[in-house]
PDB file of C-alpha atoms in Angstrom:
ATOM      1  CA  MET A 111       0.000   0.000   0.000  1.00 57.00           C
ATOM      2  CA  SER A 112       1.249   3.458  -0.739  1.00 72.00           C
ATOM      3  CA  LYS A 113       2.075   5.919   2.021  1.00 75.00           C
ATOM      4  CA  ILE A 114      -0.823   8.190   1.049  1.00 72.00           C
ATOM      5  CA  LYS A 115      -3.375   5.383   1.349  1.00 71.00           C
ATOM      6  CA  ILE A 116      -2.010   4.452   4.764  1.00 74.00           C
ATOM      7  CA  LYS A 117      -2.186   8.079   5.955  1.00 77.00           C
ATOM      8  CA  VAL A 118      -5.771   8.463   4.687  1.00 71.00           C
ATOM      9  CA  LYS A 119      -6.773   5.204   6.364  1.00 78.00           C
ATOM     10  CA  GLN A 120      -5.231   6.389   9.650  1.00 78.00           C
ATOM     11  CA  LEU A 121      -7.023   9.750   9.344  1.00 77.00           C
ATOM     12  CA  ILE A 122     -10.365   8.015   8.786  1.00 76.00           C
ATOM     13  CA  THR A 123      -9.844   5.665  11.732  1.00 79.00           C
ATOM     14  CA  ARG A 124      -8.839   8.542  14.008  1.00 84.00           C
ATOM     15  CA  SER A 125     -11.799  10.643  12.831  1.00 84.00           C
ATOM     16  CA  LYS A 126     -14.222   7.825  13.666  1.00 85.00           C
ATOM     17  CA  LYS A 127     -12.760   7.551  17.163  1.00 88.00           C
ATOM     18  CA  GLU A 128     -12.905  11.308  17.673  1.00 91.00           C
ATOM     19  CA  LEU A 129     -16.537  11.409  16.500  1.00 92.00           C
ATOM     20  CA  ALA A 130     -17.388   8.687  19.011  1.00 90.00           C
ATOM     21  CA  ALA A 131     -15.620  10.649  21.764  1.00 92.00           C
ATOM     22  CA  LEU A 132     -17.499  13.812  20.743  1.00 93.00           C
ATOM     23  CA  TYR A 133     -20.801  11.944  20.971  1.00 92.00           C
ATOM     24  CA  ILE A 134     -19.949  10.701  24.443  1.00 92.00           C
ATOM     25  CA  ALA A 135     -18.912  14.234  25.453  1.00 93.00           C
ATOM     26  CA  TYR A 136     -22.183  15.575  24.048  1.00 92.00           C
ATOM     27  CA  LYS A 137     -24.121  13.410  26.508  1.00 92.00           C
ATOM     28  CA  ARG A 138     -22.160  14.614  29.547  1.00 93.00           C
ATOM     29  CA  LYS A 139     -23.496  17.344  31.800  1.00 93.00           C
ATOM     30  CA  ASP A 140     -20.079  18.823  32.583  1.00 93.00           C
ATOM     31  CA  VAL A 141     -19.375  19.799  28.960  1.00 94.00           C
ATOM     32  CA  PRO A 142     -20.165  23.435  28.067  1.00 94.00           C
ATOM     33  CA  TRP A 143     -23.370  23.924  26.062  1.00 94.00           C
ATOM     34  CA  TYR A 144     -21.571  25.568  23.134  1.00 95.00           C
ATOM     35  CA  ALA A 145     -19.222  22.593  22.847  1.00 94.00           C
ATOM     36  CA  LYS A 146     -22.245  20.264  22.836  1.00 93.00           C
ATOM     37  CA  VAL A 147     -23.985  22.273  20.103  1.00 93.00           C
ATOM     38  CA  PHE A 148     -20.893  22.396  17.901  1.00 94.00           C
ATOM     39  CA  SER A 149     -20.103  18.711  18.521  1.00 94.00           C
ATOM     40  CA  ILE A 150     -23.576  17.559  17.509  1.00 92.00           C
ATOM     41  CA  MET A 151     -23.384  19.716  14.368  1.00 91.00           C
ATOM     42  CA  VAL A 152     -20.077  18.080  13.399  1.00 91.00           C
ATOM     43  CA  ILE A 153     -21.420  14.593  14.130  1.00 91.00           C
ATOM     44  CA  GLY A 154     -24.588  15.309  12.151  1.00 87.00           C
ATOM     45  CA  TYR A 155     -22.620  16.578   9.149  1.00 86.00           C
ATOM     46  CA  ALA A 156     -20.238  13.614   9.262  1.00 85.00           C
ATOM     47  CA  LEU A 157     -23.114  11.113   9.350  1.00 81.00           C
ATOM     48  CA  SER A 158     -25.348  12.992   6.950  1.00 79.00           C
ATOM     49  CA  PRO A 159     -25.740  11.624   3.433  1.00 74.00           C
ATOM     50  CA  ILE A 160     -26.093  15.191   2.150  1.00 74.00           C
ATOM     51  CA  ASP A 161     -22.982  17.377   1.777  1.00 73.00           C
ATOM     52  CA  PHE A 162     -22.525  21.089   1.131  1.00 72.00           C
ATOM     53  CA  ILE A 163     -20.770  20.158  -2.111  1.00 72.00           C
ATOM     54  CA  PRO A 164     -22.166  16.914  -3.636  1.00 73.00           C
ATOM     55  CA  ASP A 165     -19.632  14.109  -4.077  1.00 71.00           C
ATOM     56  CA  PHE A 166     -20.387  13.724  -7.788  1.00 73.00           C
ATOM     57  CA  ILE A 167     -18.654  17.057  -8.488  1.00 74.00           C
ATOM     58  CA  PRO A 168     -15.073  16.086  -9.383  1.00 75.00           C
ATOM     59  CA  VAL A 169     -12.433  16.859  -6.743  1.00 74.00           C
ATOM     60  CA  LEU A 170     -14.496  19.476  -4.865  1.00 75.00           C
ATOM     61  CA  GLY A 171     -17.080  16.900  -3.820  1.00 75.00           C
ATOM     62  CA  TYR A 172     -14.586  14.985  -1.732  1.00 76.00           C
ATOM     63  CA  LEU A 173     -12.516  17.970  -0.660  1.00 76.00           C
ATOM     64  CA  ASP A 174     -15.303  19.274   1.557  1.00 74.00           C
ATOM     65  CA  ASP A 175     -15.309  15.935   3.415  1.00 76.00           C
ATOM     66  CA  LEU A 176     -11.521  15.933   3.648  1.00 79.00           C
ATOM     67  CA  ILE A 177     -11.415  19.494   4.960  1.00 83.00           C
ATOM     68  CA  LEU A 178     -14.687  20.306   6.745  1.00 85.00           C
ATOM     69  CA  ILE A 179     -15.039  17.175   8.872  1.00 87.00           C
ATOM     70  CA  PRO A 180     -11.463  17.155  10.257  1.00 89.00           C
ATOM     71  CA  LEU A 181     -11.649  20.932  10.790  1.00 91.00           C
ATOM     72  CA  GLY A 182     -14.975  20.560  12.604  1.00 92.00           C
ATOM     73  CA  ILE A 183     -13.577  17.765  14.758  1.00 93.00           C
ATOM     74  CA  TYR A 184     -10.527  19.887  15.590  1.00 94.00           C
ATOM     75  CA  ILE A 185     -12.663  22.855  16.649  1.00 95.00           C
ATOM     76  CA  ALA A 186     -15.104  20.711  18.651  1.00 95.00           C
ATOM     77  CA  VAL A 187     -12.239  18.947  20.440  1.00 94.00           C
ATOM     78  CA  SER A 188     -10.655  22.283  21.314  1.00 95.00           C
ATOM     79  CA  LEU A 189     -13.926  23.456  22.938  1.00 95.00           C
ATOM     80  CA  ILE A 190     -14.088  20.504  25.344  1.00 95.00           C
ATOM     81  CA  PRO A 191     -11.936  20.549  28.514  1.00 94.00           C
ATOM     82  CA  LYS A 192      -8.925  18.253  28.101  1.00 94.00           C
ATOM     83  CA  ASP A 193      -9.587  16.063  31.151  1.00 94.00           C
ATOM     84  CA  ILE A 194     -13.183  15.427  30.074  1.00 93.00           C
ATOM     85  CA  LEU A 195     -12.094  14.752  26.496  1.00 93.00           C
ATOM     86  CA  GLY A 196      -9.519  12.224  27.730  1.00 92.00           C
ATOM     87  CA  GLN A 197     -12.217  10.350  29.642  1.00 93.00           C
ATOM     88  CA  CYS A 198     -14.522  10.429  26.606  1.00 92.00           C
ATOM     89  CA  ARG A 199     -11.776   9.116  24.320  1.00 92.00           C
ATOM     90  CA  GLN A 200     -11.082   6.270  26.742  1.00 91.00           C
ATOM     91  CA  GLU A 201     -14.787   5.462  26.968  1.00 90.00           C
ATOM     92  CA  ALA A 202     -15.087   5.511  23.169  1.00 87.00           C
ATOM     93  CA  GLU A 203     -12.063   3.224  22.862  1.00 86.00           C
ATOM     94  CA  ASN A 204     -13.529   0.779  25.397  1.00 84.00           C
ATOM     95  CA  ALA A 205     -16.906   0.830  23.638  1.00 79.00           C
ATOM     96  CA  SER A 206     -15.349   0.173  20.224  1.00 71.00           C
ATOM     97  CA  GLN A 207     -13.446  -2.827  21.562  1.00 68.00           C
ATOM     98  CA  GLY A 208     -16.414  -4.271  23.418  1.00 55.00           C
ATOM     99  CA  GLU A 209     -19.131  -3.799  20.833  1.00 53.00           C
ATOM    100  CA  GLY A 210     -19.384  -4.370  17.128  1.00 48.00           C
ATOM    101  CA  LYS A 211     -22.816  -2.779  16.817  1.00 54.00           C
ATOM    102  CA  GLN A 212     -23.528   0.333  14.827  1.00 59.00           C
ATOM    103  CA  ASN A 213     -25.872   2.940  16.193  1.00 64.00           C
ATOM    104  CA  TRP A 214     -28.761   2.588  13.748  1.00 72.00           C
ATOM    105  CA  VAL A 215     -31.004   4.781  15.874  1.00 72.00           C
ATOM    106  CA  ALA A 216     -28.800   7.857  15.371  1.00 72.00           C
ATOM    107  CA  ALA A 217     -28.561   7.158  11.648  1.00 73.00           C
ATOM    108  CA  ALA A 218     -32.336   6.777  11.398  1.00 78.00           C
ATOM    109  CA  VAL A 219     -32.943  10.056  13.245  1.00 79.00           C
ATOM    110  CA  ILE A 220     -30.585  11.948  10.933  1.00 81.00           C
ATOM    111  CA  LEU A 221     -32.179  10.359   7.874  1.00 84.00           C
ATOM    112  CA  ILE A 222     -35.679  11.272   9.093  1.00 89.00           C
ATOM    113  CA  ILE A 223     -34.619  14.876   9.696  1.00 87.00           C
ATOM    114  CA  TRP A 224     -33.227  15.150   6.153  1.00 87.00           C
ATOM    115  CA  LEU A 225     -36.358  13.549   4.680  1.00 90.00           C
ATOM    116  CA  ILE A 226     -38.535  16.077   6.510  1.00 91.00           C
ATOM    117  CA  ILE A 227     -36.396  18.955   5.239  1.00 88.00           C
ATOM    118  CA  ILE A 228     -36.566  17.635   1.671  1.00 89.00           C
ATOM    119  CA  ALA A 229     -40.340  17.131   1.941  1.00 90.00           C
ATOM    120  CA  LEU A 230     -40.824  20.685   3.212  1.00 89.00           C
ATOM    121  CA  ILE A 231     -38.741  22.075   0.359  1.00 89.00           C
ATOM    122  CA  LEU A 232     -40.633  20.042  -2.214  1.00 89.00           C
ATOM    123  CA  MET A 233     -43.999  21.100  -0.772  1.00 88.00           C
ATOM    124  CA  ARG A 234     -42.889  24.719  -0.947  1.00 86.00           C
ATOM    125  CA  PHE A 235     -41.987  24.534  -4.635  1.00 84.00           C
ATOM    126  CA  LEU A 236     -44.668  22.142  -5.874  1.00 77.00           C
TER     127      LEU A 236
END
């Protein structure tokens, strides 16, 4: 495997772990509200099937995922106190080792929200 593929694979793996830690931090009461709001926005965008720039547009379609998601994760992580973030990362690591399940409930909620938004837009224009 080339060095670039290995680096991209490592970035994706680390991003998944950070997203899991952000979700755990979002549920905690000792995390500031603004960090929770930003974290859930980043998680929602990362899990959302709809992007700001659609993936079918050459180069730009994937660049928004390669830039916006890591940038969002970086900002969200910087808003959470370091000691709390460390605990959340450890909890996310333990959860990923102990469970192989995917959170279908969160995915379904995000999908339903997008379907409602699309339906409202279509009703407005039709």
